[in-house]
Each structure stands twice: as structure tokens, then as C-alpha cells.
Amino acid sequence: MTSTWTMVNQKHSNPKPKTSIAILGATGSIGTATLSVLSSLGKPWRLIGASAHSKVVELTEIANRHEPHMVVVTSEQCFSRPNLPPGCQFLCGPEHLQTLAEHPEVDTVVAAVVGSAGLHSALCAARAGKRLALANKEALVVAGNLMKEALLAGSGELIPVDSEHSAIFQAIKTGQPREIRRIILTASGGPFRTWTNRQLSEATITDALAHPTWQMGRKITIDSATMMNKALEIIEAKWLFDLPVDKIQVVIHPQSIIHSMVEFSDGSVIAQLSPPDMRLPIQYALTYPQRIVSPYPKLDWTESLNLELIAVDLDRFPAIQLGWEVCSKAGTCGAVVNAANEAAVELFLAGKLRFLQIVEVCQRILEQHNFDPSPDLPYLMELDRWARNETRKWASLN
Ligand code: NDP
Ligand code: MG
């Protein structure tokens, strides 16, 4: 592995369009946005396979509308074949995410499962040499080094879907890796951007789910409120762009129009701007390296545009510091913080943890864990289970 190799390997100079798509997590926010992109792109892009976890009715509707060759239900509830169109294969069980990710007819896998449940299939897609349109940032947070090895082994390619990383992916092309001074991830600041620590201590589930600029799944919406989402994105950026922690900065940008920036050694800063709409980075990941006319909202340059950039308050949002810490220590830290956070968000949404305790418990579990600088997958999965259990124990005592 060379030190200049990055996951977002951009050497595909004469690529064949990749138009046969599998969506892992098709019933979620990113999955639904991807289906909307496929509808507007039309042929030759087509849905080959899709998965759902619990929303079998929604998956059936998807199958009837998009006529994929196969659908997968990953939860335990799949007792009988739903009312699918003829010729649509029905597979049941989490192991079939791998079947979709490696299917020979599929050339692009949209990894849109939430949480570390999406890791194994993302690894499979990378190892199978697919284009991996990656929304599931947790896969990189948990096992960035293994994802990198899988991509190298399979000669696959990874195109980020996360809007910040898509922005950097686009901006970074304007210079050479050695010319990057730093990247600047923008963060909306979420619903609590202006809240005091005292107000944060009383934040409710409804408050935390009211994101001002993005409509997303519940887990990432809570992550945005704690700013753990930005911590995960710091780690995601480290792996994607092969950058040390001191080259990854964060700035608050409440309008969510500047999606992120790259600063080069001469001081020039290149940014990517567009209205906050995930369909754009998703379309870019599907059609890359082409840019295709899209029907999505555009910025109106005849109107005044107020773009604020505000320094992040590390006292009110300690998750950012935690993100930098995990980023610099690497090894098992990402898996532990990610699992603690997933469990803590579930507990918060169940009314069993207070808002400020989410980041607090992640810090505690990180400190307690048995660090390994180069873990294998079984140890990462063992730690994932351990951290979830420890988080639940901590919550029951506090
Ligand atoms: P959602 O919760 O809306 O959707 C999650 C999807 O994963 C659903 O299809 C769900 O199935 C499925 N799923 C849930 N649990 C499991 C499991 N254990 N095994 C297999 N599949 C499962 O999440 P989002 O779409 O918001 O987020 C998906 C990923 O994309 C996350 O990693 C998030 O961080 C990332 N992301 C999301 C953005 C957004 O705008 N939403 C922006 C950038 C990144 P079902 O619904 O049938 O239960
Ligand atoms: Mg993002």
C-alpha cells in the first residue's frame, strides 16, 4: 500500500458508464433519494437490487415501481414472499446484503444502510471491485483500514455520497495531494447551534429531531444535533483523503450551501456550493465522472445570498474534539465510539438517556476500551458488541 494511494482513487480516465445499481437500505432517506435520482436519470441507469430491513411494504412498492431483479429483507420478519412482480427474486436474511453487493450484474452499490450493520456489505462490494457509492460513513469510522485494503484487493472505487466528502472529492481535483494545506468540513450546527449548555441539558427528543436544513433518518439527525455526525465525518475524511488530523478542520455554516472546502498550499480555497439536497451528491456518485443535467433546485444568483461561516464552539459541542482524538489514535477507537454512539442514540430516542449524556458516554467507553492499533474484523465486531453493552450498563446506572 503506498502512502499516496487514497480511497477516492481518481485514475479512472476512460471509464465505462456504471449503470446497474443495487441499493442497500433502499427504504431509508438516502435510499429513497437514490430511487428518485434513478427515476430522473432514466435509462441506461437501472435498479438491479434493493434491500430493506423492516419496511417490507415500502420495499414491495419499490419492486413494483422499479422492477429490480431481486430484493432482500434483512430483518427477522420476512416469513413469506411479499407481492412482488414476476421474475423478482426474494431473499431473506442479513447475509443476503452480501449477495446484492457482489452480484455479477451489479456495477454500483449504493451503501445506504445506517450504522455498523452496513460494514460487512460495504467491504464485500469493495472487494468485489464494484463502484461503492458510500453514504454509510460508519463503515469507514469502524474499519477504515480494512475498507482501504478491500478496495485495493478488488480494484474497486469509492465515490463519497456524504455531501461534505462529495464536495471535497470535487474540489480536491483542482490540485495535487502534496498541495493540500487542509480541508474544511462545514457543519450546519444542527438545531442546537445557538443553545446554551443549560438549554442543551434539557433538550428533548422532539427538539433534537428538528433539523433546520436537512431531512434525514433519525440516527443521523440526532448525530447532527450532538455534532457527533461531524466527528464521524472527520474520521471519514481521514480515510477517504488520506489526511492527518491537523489537516481536517470544521466550521459552522448554518445555511448548508457551502458543502465543504479544500485549502491549498498557496492559500487558495476551493469550495462546492449547491442547495441542501442529497440527490445532487447521489447523482454525482452514480454518473461520475460525467455531470448530467439535473432537475434539482439550483442557487438563484439574482437573489442576495447570506453565507455565514462561524467558528465551532468546542465547549458546547465536545463531540468534535472526540472526533479529532479518534482520528489521531485510529486503531480500535472508531469502532468503539461508533458503537457507543449508536447505542446511546437508541437509548436517547427511547427516553433512557439525556441529550448531553450521548457524547459523555461515548467518551467514557472510549477511555475504558482495550486499544489495538491494527485490529482485524472479528476483534472490531467483538468491540462493537462490548461497547453497546457497556453503554447500556452505563445508561442504567446514570
Ligand atoms: P435511514 O434510517 O433513513 O435508513 C436506513 C436504511 O437502512 C433503511 O433502508 C433501513 O431499513 C436500513 N436498515 C436499518 N437497520 C438495518 C440493519 N440492521 N441491517 C440492514 N439494513 C438496515 O438512514 P439514512 O438514509 O438517513 O442514512 C443512511 C446512511 O447514510 C447512514 O450511514 C447516514 O449516516 C448516511 N448519510 C445520510 C444522509 C441523509 O441525508 N440521510 C446524509 C449523509 C450520510 P428499513 O427502513 O426497512 O427498516
Ligand atoms: Mg454529511
Coordinates of C-alpha atoms and ligand atoms in Angstrom, one line a residue:
M1 CA 0.0 0.0 0.0
T2 CA 1.6 3.3 -1.0
S3 CA 1.1 6.4 1.2
T4 CA -0.2 8.4 -1.8
W5 CA -3.0 6.0 -2.6
T6 CA -6.3 7.3 -1.4
M7 CA -9.6 5.5 -1.3
V8 CA -11.1 8.0 -3.7
N9 CA -8.7 6.9 -6.4
Q10 CA -9.4 9.2 -9.3
K11 CA -7.4 7.4 -12.0
H12 CA -10.4 6.2 -14.0
S13 CA -9.7 8.2 -17.1
N14 CA -11.7 6.3 -19.7
P15 CA -14.4 4.7 -17.6
K16 CA -17.4 2.7 -19.0
P17 CA -20.6 4.2 -17.5
K18 CA -21.7 2.2 -14.5
T19 CA -25.4 2.0 -14.7
S20 CA -26.6 -1.2 -12.9
I21 CA -27.4 -0.2 -9.4
A22 CA -28.0 -2.1 -6.1
I23 CA -29.3 0.0 -3.1
L24 CA -28.5 -1.4 0.3
G25 CA -31.0 0.4 2.6
A26 CA -33.4 1.4 -0.2
T27 CA -36.3 2.3 2.2
G28 CA -34.3 4.9 4.1
S29 CA -33.7 8.6 3.5
I30 CA -30.7 8.1 1.2
G31 CA -32.3 5.0 -0.4
T32 CA -35.4 7.0 -1.2
A33 CA -33.4 9.9 -2.6
T34 CA -31.4 7.4 -4.7
L35 CA -34.6 6.0 -6.2
S36 CA -35.7 9.5 -7.1
V37 CA -32.3 10.1 -8.8
L38 CA -32.7 6.8 -10.8
S39 CA -36.2 7.8 -11.9
S40 CA -35.0 11.2 -13.1
L41 CA -31.8 9.8 -14.8
G42 CA -33.8 7.1 -16.7
K43 CA -32.1 4.7 -19.0
P44 CA -29.4 3.3 -19.1
W45 CA -29.4 3.6 -15.3
R46 CA -31.5 0.8 -13.7
L47 CA -32.1 -0.8 -10.4
I48 CA -30.9 -4.4 -10.2
G49 CA -31.4 -5.0 -6.5
A50 CA -32.6 -3.3 -3.3
S51 CA -32.8 -4.1 0.4
A52 CA -35.0 -3.1 3.3
H53 CA -34.7 -4.0 7.0
S54 CA -38.2 -3.6 8.4
K55 CA -40.2 -1.7 5.7
V56 CA -41.4 -4.7 3.7
V57 CA -44.5 -2.9 2.3
E58 CA -42.3 0.0 1.1
L59 CA -39.9 -2.5 -0.5
T60 CA -42.7 -4.1 -2.3
E61 CA -43.8 -0.8 -3.7
I62 CA -40.2 -0.1 -4.8
A63 CA -40.1 -3.5 -6.5
N64 CA -43.3 -2.8 -8.4
R65 CA -42.2 0.6 -9.5
H66 CA -38.6 -0.1 -10.4
E67 CA -38.7 -3.8 -11.3
P68 CA -35.4 -4.9 -9.9
H69 CA -34.2 -8.5 -10.4
M70 CA -34.0 -9.1 -6.7
V71 CA -35.0 -7.7 -3.3
V72 CA -33.6 -8.5 0.2
V73 CA -35.3 -8.2 3.6
T74 CA -32.6 -8.2 6.3
S75 CA -34.8 -8.3 9.5
E76 CA -36.2 -11.5 11.1
Q77 CA -39.8 -10.5 9.9
C78 CA -39.6 -12.0 6.4
F79 CA -41.8 -15.0 6.8
S80 CA -43.4 -15.2 3.3
R81 CA -42.8 -13.7 -0.1
P82 CA -44.4 -10.3 -0.5
N83 CA -46.5 -9.5 -3.5
L84 CA -43.5 -8.9 -5.9
P85 CA -43.6 -8.6 -9.7
P86 CA -42.9 -11.8 -11.6
G87 CA -39.2 -12.5 -12.1
C88 CA -38.2 -10.6 -9.0
Q89 CA -36.2 -12.9 -6.7
F90 CA -36.9 -12.6 -3.0
L91 CA -34.1 -13.2 -0.5
C92 CA -34.4 -13.1 3.2
G93 CA -31.7 -12.6 5.9
P94 CA -28.9 -10.2 6.6
E95 CA -26.4 -12.4 4.8
H96 CA -28.0 -11.5 1.5
L97 CA -26.7 -7.9 1.7
Q98 CA -23.6 -9.7 0.5
T99 CA -25.4 -11.4 -2.3
L100 CA -26.6 -8.0 -3.6
A101 CA -23.2 -6.3 -3.0
E102 CA -21.3 -9.0 -5.0
H103 CA -23.9 -9.7 -7.7
P104 CA -22.3 -10.0 -11.1
E105 CA -24.9 -7.9 -12.8
V106 CA -24.4 -5.0 -10.3
D107 CA -21.6 -2.5 -11.1
T108 CA -22.6 0.2 -8.5
V109 CA -23.5 -0.4 -4.9
V110 CA -25.2 2.4 -3.0
A111 CA -24.3 1.7 0.6
A112 CA -27.2 3.4 2.5
V113 CA -27.7 1.1 5.4
V114 CA -27.4 3.0 8.7
G115 CA -24.8 2.1 11.3
S116 CA -22.1 -0.6 11.5
A117 CA -24.8 -3.0 10.2
G118 CA -23.6 -1.7 6.8
L119 CA -20.0 -2.5 7.2
H120 CA -19.8 -6.1 6.0
S121 CA -21.7 -5.5 2.8
A122 CA -19.6 -2.3 2.0
L123 CA -16.4 -4.5 2.5
C124 CA -17.9 -7.1 0.1
A125 CA -18.8 -4.5 -2.6
A126 CA -15.3 -3.0 -2.3
R127 CA -13.6 -6.5 -2.5
A128 CA -15.8 -7.4 -5.5
G129 CA -14.5 -4.4 -7.4
K130 CA -17.7 -2.5 -7.6
R131 CA -18.2 1.2 -7.6
L132 CA -19.1 1.9 -4.0
A133 CA -21.3 5.0 -3.6
L134 CA -20.8 5.3 0.1
A135 CA -23.3 7.0 2.3
N136 CA -22.7 4.6 5.2
K137 CA -19.9 6.7 6.9
E138 CA -19.9 4.3 9.9
A139 CA -18.2 1.6 7.7
L140 CA -15.2 3.9 7.4
V141 CA -15.3 5.0 11.0
V142 CA -15.4 1.4 12.3
A143 CA -12.9 -0.1 9.8
G144 CA -11.3 2.5 7.6
N145 CA -8.1 0.4 7.2
L146 CA -10.0 -2.7 6.2
M147 CA -12.1 -0.8 3.7
K148 CA -8.9 0.5 2.2
E149 CA -7.5 -3.0 1.9
A150 CA -10.7 -4.3 0.4
L151 CA -10.8 -1.5 -2.2
L152 CA -7.1 -2.2 -3.1
A153 CA -7.7 -6.0 -3.3
G154 CA -10.8 -5.7 -5.5
S155 CA -9.6 -2.7 -7.6
G156 CA -12.9 -1.1 -6.7
E157 CA -13.6 2.6 -6.5
L158 CA -15.3 4.6 -3.8
I159 CA -17.2 7.7 -4.6
P160 CA -18.4 9.5 -1.4
V161 CA -22.1 10.3 -1.1
D162 CA -21.9 12.3 2.1
S163 CA -22.3 15.9 0.9
E164 CA -19.2 17.2 2.6
H165 CA -17.0 14.5 1.2
S166 CA -18.6 14.7 -2.2
A167 CA -17.7 18.5 -2.1
I168 CA -14.1 17.7 -1.1
F169 CA -13.9 14.9 -3.7
Q170 CA -14.8 17.5 -6.4
A171 CA -12.7 20.4 -5.0
I172 CA -9.6 18.4 -4.4
K173 CA -9.2 17.6 -8.1
T174 CA -8.0 21.2 -8.7
G175 CA -4.7 20.5 -7.0
Q176 CA -2.2 17.7 -6.2
P177 CA -2.3 15.7 -2.9
R178 CA 1.0 17.3 -1.7
E179 CA -0.5 20.8 -2.3
I180 CA -3.4 20.3 0.2
R181 CA -2.9 22.6 3.2
R182 CA -6.1 21.4 4.9
I183 CA -9.8 20.6 4.2
I184 CA -12.6 22.4 5.9
L185 CA -15.7 20.5 6.7
T186 CA -18.8 22.6 7.0
A187 CA -21.5 21.8 9.6
S188 CA -24.9 23.3 9.8
G189 CA -24.7 23.3 13.6
G190 CA -28.0 21.4 13.8
P191 CA -31.0 22.5 15.8
F192 CA -28.9 23.5 18.9
R193 CA -26.4 25.8 17.2
T194 CA -27.3 28.7 19.4
W195 CA -28.4 26.8 22.5
T196 CA -26.6 27.3 25.8
N197 CA -25.2 24.4 27.8
R198 CA -28.1 24.8 30.2
Q199 CA -30.7 24.6 27.5
L200 CA -28.8 21.6 26.0
S201 CA -29.1 19.8 29.3
E202 CA -32.9 19.8 28.9
A203 CA -33.1 19.1 25.1
T204 CA -36.0 16.8 24.2
I205 CA -36.2 14.1 21.5
T206 CA -38.5 16.4 19.5
D207 CA -36.1 19.3 19.8
A208 CA -33.2 17.1 18.7
L209 CA -35.1 15.7 15.7
A210 CA -36.0 19.2 14.3
H211 CA -33.0 19.7 12.0
P212 CA -33.1 23.2 10.4
T213 CA -31.7 22.4 6.9
W214 CA -31.7 18.6 6.2
Q215 CA -34.4 15.9 6.2
M216 CA -32.6 12.7 7.2
G217 CA -33.0 9.4 9.0
R218 CA -33.5 9.6 12.8
K219 CA -30.0 8.4 13.8
I220 CA -28.0 10.9 11.7
T221 CA -30.5 13.6 12.7
I222 CA -29.6 13.0 16.4
D223 CA -25.9 12.8 15.4
S224 CA -26.2 16.2 13.8
A225 CA -27.7 17.6 17.0
T226 CA -24.8 16.3 19.1
M227 CA -22.4 17.1 16.3
M228 CA -21.2 13.5 16.5
N229 CA -22.1 13.5 12.8
K230 CA -19.2 15.9 12.3
A231 CA -16.9 13.8 14.4
L232 CA -17.8 10.8 12.3
E233 CA -17.2 12.9 9.2
I234 CA -13.7 13.9 10.4
I235 CA -12.8 10.2 10.7
E236 CA -14.5 9.5 7.3
A237 CA -12.4 12.3 5.7
K238 CA -9.1 11.0 7.2
W239 CA -9.7 7.6 5.5
L240 CA -11.1 8.9 2.2
F241 CA -8.4 11.6 1.6
D242 CA -5.5 10.1 3.5
L243 CA -5.1 13.2 5.7
P244 CA -3.7 13.6 9.2
V245 CA -5.9 15.1 11.8
D246 CA -4.3 18.5 11.8
K247 CA -5.4 19.0 8.2
I248 CA -9.1 18.4 8.9
Q249 CA -10.9 21.5 10.2
V250 CA -14.6 22.2 10.9
V251 CA -16.5 25.4 10.5
I252 CA -20.2 26.1 11.2
H253 CA -22.2 27.2 8.2
P254 CA -25.9 27.4 9.1
Q255 CA -27.2 27.7 5.5
S256 CA -25.8 24.3 4.4
I257 CA -24.9 25.7 0.9
I258 CA -21.1 25.6 1.0
H259 CA -20.8 21.8 1.4
S260 CA -17.0 21.9 2.2
M261 CA -13.8 23.4 1.1
V262 CA -10.2 22.5 0.3
E263 CA -7.4 25.0 1.1
F264 CA -4.2 24.6 -1.0
S265 CA -0.6 25.5 -0.1
D266 CA -0.8 28.8 -1.9
G267 CA -3.8 29.9 0.2
S268 CA -6.5 29.4 -2.5
V269 CA -9.7 27.8 -1.1
I270 CA -11.9 25.8 -3.5
A271 CA -15.5 25.1 -2.4
Q272 CA -18.5 23.3 -3.8
L273 CA -21.9 25.1 -3.4
S274 CA -25.4 24.0 -4.0
P275 CA -28.8 24.0 -2.2
P276 CA -29.0 21.3 0.5
D277 CA -30.4 18.3 -1.4
M278 CA -28.8 14.9 -1.1
R279 CA -30.0 14.0 -4.6
L280 CA -27.1 16.0 -6.1
P281 CA -24.2 14.2 -4.4
I282 CA -26.0 10.9 -5.0
Q283 CA -26.4 11.6 -8.7
Y284 CA -22.8 12.7 -9.0
A285 CA -21.7 9.4 -7.4
L286 CA -23.8 7.4 -9.9
T287 CA -22.8 9.3 -13.0
Y288 CA -19.2 10.2 -12.1
P289 CA -17.0 11.3 -14.0
Q290 CA -19.9 12.7 -16.1
R291 CA -22.1 15.6 -14.9
I292 CA -25.6 15.2 -16.1
V293 CA -28.4 17.9 -16.2
S294 CA -30.4 17.5 -13.1
P295 CA -33.9 18.7 -12.2
Y296 CA -33.0 19.6 -8.6
P297 CA -33.2 23.1 -7.1
K298 CA -30.3 25.5 -8.2
L299 CA -28.9 28.5 -6.4
D300 CA -30.6 31.8 -7.6
W301 CA -27.8 34.3 -8.1
T302 CA -30.2 37.2 -8.8
E303 CA -31.2 37.0 -5.1
S304 CA -28.9 38.1 -2.2
L305 CA -27.3 35.1 -0.5
N306 CA -26.2 35.3 3.1
L307 CA -23.5 32.8 3.8
E308 CA -22.2 32.7 7.3
L309 CA -19.0 30.9 8.5
I310 CA -18.8 30.7 12.3
A311 CA -16.1 29.1 14.5
V312 CA -17.2 25.9 16.2
D313 CA -17.7 26.1 20.0
L314 CA -15.9 23.1 21.4
D315 CA -17.2 23.7 24.8
R316 CA -20.8 23.2 23.8
F317 CA -20.0 20.5 21.2
P318 CA -17.3 18.3 22.7
A319 CA -18.1 15.6 20.0
I320 CA -15.8 17.5 17.6
Q321 CA -12.8 17.1 19.9
L322 CA -13.7 13.5 20.3
G323 CA -13.7 13.1 16.5
W324 CA -10.2 14.6 16.3
E325 CA -9.0 12.3 19.1
V326 CA -10.4 9.2 17.5
C327 CA -9.0 10.3 14.1
S328 CA -5.4 10.6 15.5
K329 CA -5.4 7.4 17.6
A330 CA -7.2 5.3 15.0
G331 CA -7.0 1.5 15.6
T332 CA -10.0 0.4 17.5
C333 CA -11.1 3.8 18.6
G334 CA -13.5 4.4 15.7
A335 CA -15.4 1.1 16.2
V336 CA -15.8 1.7 20.0
V337 CA -17.0 5.3 19.7
N338 CA -19.3 4.4 16.8
A339 CA -20.9 1.5 18.7
A340 CA -21.3 3.5 21.9
N341 CA -22.9 6.3 19.9
E342 CA -25.3 4.0 18.1
A343 CA -26.4 2.5 21.4
A344 CA -26.6 5.9 23.0
V345 CA -28.7 7.4 20.3
E346 CA -31.1 4.4 20.6
L347 CA -31.3 5.0 24.3
F348 CA -31.9 8.7 23.9
L349 CA -34.7 8.0 21.4
A350 CA -36.2 5.6 23.9
G351 CA -36.2 8.2 26.6
K352 CA -33.5 6.4 28.6
L353 CA -30.6 8.8 28.3
R354 CA -30.4 12.6 28.4
F355 CA -29.1 14.6 25.4
L356 CA -25.8 15.6 26.9
Q357 CA -25.1 12.1 28.1
I358 CA -24.8 10.8 24.5
V359 CA -21.3 12.3 23.9
E360 CA -20.4 11.8 27.6
V361 CA -21.0 8.0 27.5
C362 CA -19.0 7.8 24.2
Q363 CA -16.0 9.5 25.9
R364 CA -16.2 7.1 28.9
I365 CA -16.5 3.9 26.8
L366 CA -13.6 5.0 24.6
E367 CA -11.3 5.6 27.6
Q368 CA -12.2 2.1 29.0
H369 CA -11.6 0.0 26.0
N370 CA -8.7 -2.3 25.2
F371 CA -6.9 -0.5 22.4
D372 CA -5.4 -2.3 19.5
P373 CA -3.6 -0.2 16.8
S374 CA -4.3 -2.6 13.9
P375 CA -7.4 -4.7 14.7
D376 CA -8.9 -7.4 12.5
L377 CA -12.6 -7.6 11.7
P378 CA -13.5 -10.2 14.4
Y379 CA -11.9 -8.0 17.1
L380 CA -13.7 -4.9 15.7
M381 CA -17.1 -6.8 15.9
E382 CA -16.3 -8.0 19.4
L383 CA -15.6 -4.4 20.5
D384 CA -18.8 -3.2 18.7
R385 CA -20.8 -5.6 20.9
W386 CA -18.8 -4.8 24.0
A387 CA -19.2 -1.0 23.6
R388 CA -23.0 -1.3 23.0
N389 CA -23.4 -3.4 26.2
E390 CA -21.2 -1.1 28.3
T391 CA -23.2 1.9 27.0
R392 CA -26.5 0.2 28.1
K393 CA -25.0 -0.6 31.5
W394 CA -23.7 3.0 32.0
A395 CA -27.1 4.4 31.0
S396 CA -28.9 2.1 33.5
L397 CA -26.6 3.5 36.3
N398 CA -26.7 7.2 35.4
Ligands
NDP1 P1 -32.5 5.8 7.5 O1 -32.6 5.4 8.9 O2 -33.4 6.7 6.8 O3 -32.4 4.4 6.6 C1 -31.6 3.4 6.9 C2 -31.8 2.2 5.9 O4 -31.0 1.1 6.5 C3 -33.2 1.8 5.8 O5 -33.4 1.2 4.5 C4 -33.3 0.6 6.8 O6 -34.3 -0.3 6.5 C5 -32.0 0.0 6.7 N1 -31.5 -0.7 7.9 C6 -31.7 -0.3 9.2 N2 -31.1 -1.1 10.1 C7 -30.6 -2.1 9.3 C8 -29.9 -3.3 9.6 N3 -29.6 -3.7 10.9 N4 -29.5 -4.1 8.6 C9 -29.7 -3.8 7.3 N5 -30.4 -2.6 7.0 C10 -30.8 -1.8 7.9 O7 -31.0 6.3 7.4 P2 -30.4 7.4 6.3 O8 -30.8 7.1 4.9 O9 -30.6 8.8 6.9 O10 -28.8 7.1 6.5 C11 -28.2 6.0 5.9 C12 -26.7 6.2 5.9 O11 -26.3 7.3 5.1 C13 -26.2 6.5 7.3 O12 -24.9 5.9 7.5 C14 -26.0 8.0 7.4 O13 -25.0 8.5 8.2 C15 -25.6 8.3 5.9 N6 -25.9 9.6 5.4 C16 -27.2 10.0 5.4 C17 -27.6 11.3 4.9 C18 -29.0 11.7 4.8 O14 -29.3 12.8 4.3 N7 -30.0 11.0 5.3 C19 -26.5 12.3 4.5 C20 -25.2 11.7 4.6 C21 -24.9 10.4 5.0 P3 -35.9 -0.1 7.0 O15 -36.2 1.3 6.7 O16 -36.6 -1.0 6.0 O17 -36.0 -0.6 8.4
MG2 MG -22.6 14.9 5.8

